[in-house]
Short mmCIF file of C-alpha atoms in Angstrom, two decimals:
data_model
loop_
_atom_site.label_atom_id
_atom_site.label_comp_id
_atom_site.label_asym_id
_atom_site.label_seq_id
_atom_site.Cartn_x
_atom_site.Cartn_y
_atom_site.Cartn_z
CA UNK A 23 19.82 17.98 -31.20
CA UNK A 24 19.90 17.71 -27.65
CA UNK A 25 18.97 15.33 -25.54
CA UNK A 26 17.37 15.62 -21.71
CA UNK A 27 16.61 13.24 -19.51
CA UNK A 28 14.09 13.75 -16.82
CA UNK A 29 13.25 11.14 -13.71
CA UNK A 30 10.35 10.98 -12.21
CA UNK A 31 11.75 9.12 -8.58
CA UNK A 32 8.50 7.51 -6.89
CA UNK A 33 8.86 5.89 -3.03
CA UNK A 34 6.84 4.92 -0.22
CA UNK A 35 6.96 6.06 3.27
CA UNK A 36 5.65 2.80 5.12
CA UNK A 37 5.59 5.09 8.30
CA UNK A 38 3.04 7.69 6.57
CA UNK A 39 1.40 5.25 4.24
CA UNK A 40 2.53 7.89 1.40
CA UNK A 41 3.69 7.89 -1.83
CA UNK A 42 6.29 10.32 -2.87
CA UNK A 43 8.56 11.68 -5.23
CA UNK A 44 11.58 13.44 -5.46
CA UNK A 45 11.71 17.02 -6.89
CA UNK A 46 14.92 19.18 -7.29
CA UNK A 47 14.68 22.93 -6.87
CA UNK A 48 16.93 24.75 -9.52
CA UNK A 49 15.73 28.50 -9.64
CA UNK A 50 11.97 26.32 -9.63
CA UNK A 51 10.55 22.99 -8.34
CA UNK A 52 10.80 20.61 -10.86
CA UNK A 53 12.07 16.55 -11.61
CA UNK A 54 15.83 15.88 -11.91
CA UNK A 55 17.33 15.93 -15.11
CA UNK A 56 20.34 14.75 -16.58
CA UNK A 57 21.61 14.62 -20.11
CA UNK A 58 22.41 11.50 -22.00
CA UNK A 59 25.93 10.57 -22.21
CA UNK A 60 27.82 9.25 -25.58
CA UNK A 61 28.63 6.64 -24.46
CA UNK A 62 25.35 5.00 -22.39
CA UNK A 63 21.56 4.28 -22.93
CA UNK A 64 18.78 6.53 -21.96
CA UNK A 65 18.40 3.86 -19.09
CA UNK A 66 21.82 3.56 -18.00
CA UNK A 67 21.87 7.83 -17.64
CA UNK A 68 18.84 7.11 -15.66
CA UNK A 69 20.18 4.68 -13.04
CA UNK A 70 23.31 6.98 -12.79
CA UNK A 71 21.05 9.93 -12.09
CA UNK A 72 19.16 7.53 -9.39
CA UNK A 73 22.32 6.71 -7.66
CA UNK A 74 23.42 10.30 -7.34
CA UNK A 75 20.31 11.55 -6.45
CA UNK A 76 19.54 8.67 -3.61
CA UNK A 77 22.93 6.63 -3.61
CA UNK A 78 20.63 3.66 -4.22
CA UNK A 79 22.21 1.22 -6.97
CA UNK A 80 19.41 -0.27 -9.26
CA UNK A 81 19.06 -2.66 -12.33
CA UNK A 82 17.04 -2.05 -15.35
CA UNK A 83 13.72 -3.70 -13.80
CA UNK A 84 13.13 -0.30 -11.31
CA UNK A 85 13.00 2.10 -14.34
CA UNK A 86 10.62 2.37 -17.12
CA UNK A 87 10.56 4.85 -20.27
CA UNK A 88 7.00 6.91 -19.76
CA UNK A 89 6.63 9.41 -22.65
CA UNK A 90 8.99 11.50 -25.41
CA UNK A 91 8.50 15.57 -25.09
CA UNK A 92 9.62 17.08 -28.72
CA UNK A 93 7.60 19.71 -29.30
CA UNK A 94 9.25 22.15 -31.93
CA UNK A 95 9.12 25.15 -29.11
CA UNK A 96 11.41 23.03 -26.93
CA UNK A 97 15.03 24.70 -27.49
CA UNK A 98 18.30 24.21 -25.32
CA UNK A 99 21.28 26.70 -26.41
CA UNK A 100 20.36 26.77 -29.97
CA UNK A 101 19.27 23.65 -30.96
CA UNK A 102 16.35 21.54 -30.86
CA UNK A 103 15.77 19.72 -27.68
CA UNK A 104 14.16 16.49 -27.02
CA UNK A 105 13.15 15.23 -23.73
CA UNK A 106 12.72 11.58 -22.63
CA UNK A 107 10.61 10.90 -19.35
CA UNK A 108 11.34 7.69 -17.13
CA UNK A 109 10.21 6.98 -14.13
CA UNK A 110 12.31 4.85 -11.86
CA UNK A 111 10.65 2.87 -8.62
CA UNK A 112 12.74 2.81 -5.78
CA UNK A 113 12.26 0.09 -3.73
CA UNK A 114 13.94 1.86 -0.50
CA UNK A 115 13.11 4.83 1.09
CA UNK A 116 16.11 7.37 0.10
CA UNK A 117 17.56 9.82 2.54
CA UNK A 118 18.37 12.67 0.89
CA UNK A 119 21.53 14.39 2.18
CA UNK A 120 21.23 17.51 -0.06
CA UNK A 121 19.18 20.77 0.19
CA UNK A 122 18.48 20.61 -3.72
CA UNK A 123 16.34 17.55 -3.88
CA UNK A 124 12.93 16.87 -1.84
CA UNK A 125 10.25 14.37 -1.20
CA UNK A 126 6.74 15.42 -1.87
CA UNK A 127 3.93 13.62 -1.18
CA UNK A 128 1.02 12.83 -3.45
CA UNK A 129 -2.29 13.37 -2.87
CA UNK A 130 -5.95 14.10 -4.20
CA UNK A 131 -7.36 17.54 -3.47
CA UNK A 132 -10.61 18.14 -5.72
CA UNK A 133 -9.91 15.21 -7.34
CA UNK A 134 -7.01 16.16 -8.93
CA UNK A 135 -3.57 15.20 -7.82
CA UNK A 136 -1.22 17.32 -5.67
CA UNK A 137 2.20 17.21 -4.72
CA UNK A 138 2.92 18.44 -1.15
CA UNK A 139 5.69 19.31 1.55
CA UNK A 140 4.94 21.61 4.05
CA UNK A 141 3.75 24.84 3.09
CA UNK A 142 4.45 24.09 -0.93
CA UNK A 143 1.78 22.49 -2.72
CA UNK A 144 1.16 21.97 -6.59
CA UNK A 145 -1.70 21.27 -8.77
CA UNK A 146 -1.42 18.98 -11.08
CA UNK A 147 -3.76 20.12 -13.28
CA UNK A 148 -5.11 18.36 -16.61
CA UNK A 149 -3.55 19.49 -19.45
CA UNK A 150 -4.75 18.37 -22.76
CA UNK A 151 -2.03 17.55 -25.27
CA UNK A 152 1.94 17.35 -25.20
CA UNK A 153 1.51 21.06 -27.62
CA UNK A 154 0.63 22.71 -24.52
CA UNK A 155 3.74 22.12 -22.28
CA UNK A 156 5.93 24.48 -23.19
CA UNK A 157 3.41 27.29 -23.09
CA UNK A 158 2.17 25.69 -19.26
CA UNK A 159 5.64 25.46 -17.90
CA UNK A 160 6.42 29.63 -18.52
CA UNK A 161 3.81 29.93 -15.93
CA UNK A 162 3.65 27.21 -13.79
CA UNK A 163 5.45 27.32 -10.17
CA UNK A 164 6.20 23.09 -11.17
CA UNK A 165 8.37 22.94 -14.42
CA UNK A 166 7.69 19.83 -16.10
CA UNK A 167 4.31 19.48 -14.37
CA UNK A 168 3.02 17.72 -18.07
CA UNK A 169 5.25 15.06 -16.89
CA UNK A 170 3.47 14.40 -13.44
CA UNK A 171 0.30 14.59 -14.82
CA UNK A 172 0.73 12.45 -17.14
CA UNK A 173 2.59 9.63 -15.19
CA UNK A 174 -0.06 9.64 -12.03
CA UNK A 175 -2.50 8.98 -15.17
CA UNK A 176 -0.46 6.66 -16.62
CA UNK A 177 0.11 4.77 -13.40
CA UNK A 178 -3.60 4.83 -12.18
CA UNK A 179 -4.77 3.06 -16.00
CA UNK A 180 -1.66 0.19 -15.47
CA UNK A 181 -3.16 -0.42 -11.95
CA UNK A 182 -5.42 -3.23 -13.15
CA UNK A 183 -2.63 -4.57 -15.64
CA UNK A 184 0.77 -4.24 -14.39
CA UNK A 185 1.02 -2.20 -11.70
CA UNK A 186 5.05 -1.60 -11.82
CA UNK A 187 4.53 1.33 -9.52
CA UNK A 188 4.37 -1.53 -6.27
CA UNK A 189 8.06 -1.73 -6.83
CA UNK A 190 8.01 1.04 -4.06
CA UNK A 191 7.59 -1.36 -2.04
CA UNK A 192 10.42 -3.56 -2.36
CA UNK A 193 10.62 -7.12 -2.24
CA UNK A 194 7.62 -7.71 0.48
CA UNK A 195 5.01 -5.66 1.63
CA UNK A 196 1.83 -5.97 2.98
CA UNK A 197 -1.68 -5.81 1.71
CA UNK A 198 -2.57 -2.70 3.20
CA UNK A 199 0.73 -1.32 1.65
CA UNK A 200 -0.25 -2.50 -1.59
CA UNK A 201 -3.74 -0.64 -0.94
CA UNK A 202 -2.24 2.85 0.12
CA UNK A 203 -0.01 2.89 -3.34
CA UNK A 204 -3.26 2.50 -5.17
CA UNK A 205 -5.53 4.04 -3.41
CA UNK A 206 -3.08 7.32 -4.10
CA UNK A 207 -3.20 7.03 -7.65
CA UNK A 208 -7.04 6.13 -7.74
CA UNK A 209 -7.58 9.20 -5.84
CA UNK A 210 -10.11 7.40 -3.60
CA UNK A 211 -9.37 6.64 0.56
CA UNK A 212 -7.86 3.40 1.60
CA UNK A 213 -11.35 2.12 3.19
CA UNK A 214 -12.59 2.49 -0.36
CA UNK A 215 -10.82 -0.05 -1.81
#
């Protein structure tokens, strides 16, 4: 069996008042991956993945395990693949020094959530159950799109729980801050809240 880790990287941009996330472009836009070492946890690939993707060193606290992909279509070389989705709040805006990985910021466009960075723009369009992945992903321009989907869903039910996702913000931030990050994943405008 093999295992694959993808990370789903979500920042702010206090300048914008954006949320974004990192994408890596590898023959198609799609989340960074990494695979899971012998010798660490699915978290501890994670953070290494963070810190060579941003150079930002983390603990535990920034990275939470979303969702398992293990449908039987998924196959790497061979063998039976299993994907594990986290998604890891950084609480510093990342400068990224490499033409493979991107911010793209989210937004609502027909009430459905888009990523966006200059002229490339992605859907994320509803997709009903975990069965349908592989099938979405031969066509879609976003590989792992299920993924996004289903954590800007995930994120926008926590928001009246445990809203983990204002760990974008780092240690302080401001209401209005606080109101941008949710008013992205409610899909509303800022004066709405």
């Amino acid at each position: 069996m093999h295992i694959k880790l993808l990370n789903i990287m979500w920042c702010y941009d206090r300048e914008a008042e954006q949320v974004k996330v990192i994408l890596e472009h590898d023959a198609a836009w799609q989340l960074p991956k990494t695979n899971l070492g012998q010798a660490e946890s699915g978290t501890e690939a994670i953070l290494r993945l963070t810190e060579q993707v941003t150079g930002q060193v983390l603990d535990a606290g920034h990275v939470e395990q979303l969702t398992t992909l293990s449908h039987p279509t998924l196959v790497h070389a061979g063998e039976r693949e299993v994907i594990l989705v986290y998604m890891t709040y950084l609480p510093f805006y990342p400068t990224l020094d490499t033409t493979v990985h991107k911010l793209f910021t989210l937004r609502t466009s027909n009430s459905k959530y888009q990523l966006y960075r200059g002229e490339v723009a992605f859907s994320l369009t509803a997709i009903a159950d975990e069965a349908k992945y592989h099938e979405v992903n031969k066509t879609s321009p976003l590989v792992y799109e299920y993924a996004l989907q289903y954590a800007c869903r995930y994120i926008k039910r926590s928001l009246e729980q445990m809203p983990l996702i204002l760990k974008i913000l780092g240690e302080s931030f401001t209401l209005r801050e606080a109101r941008s990050v949710y008013a992205s994943f409610l899909q509303i405008k800022i004066n709405q809240l």
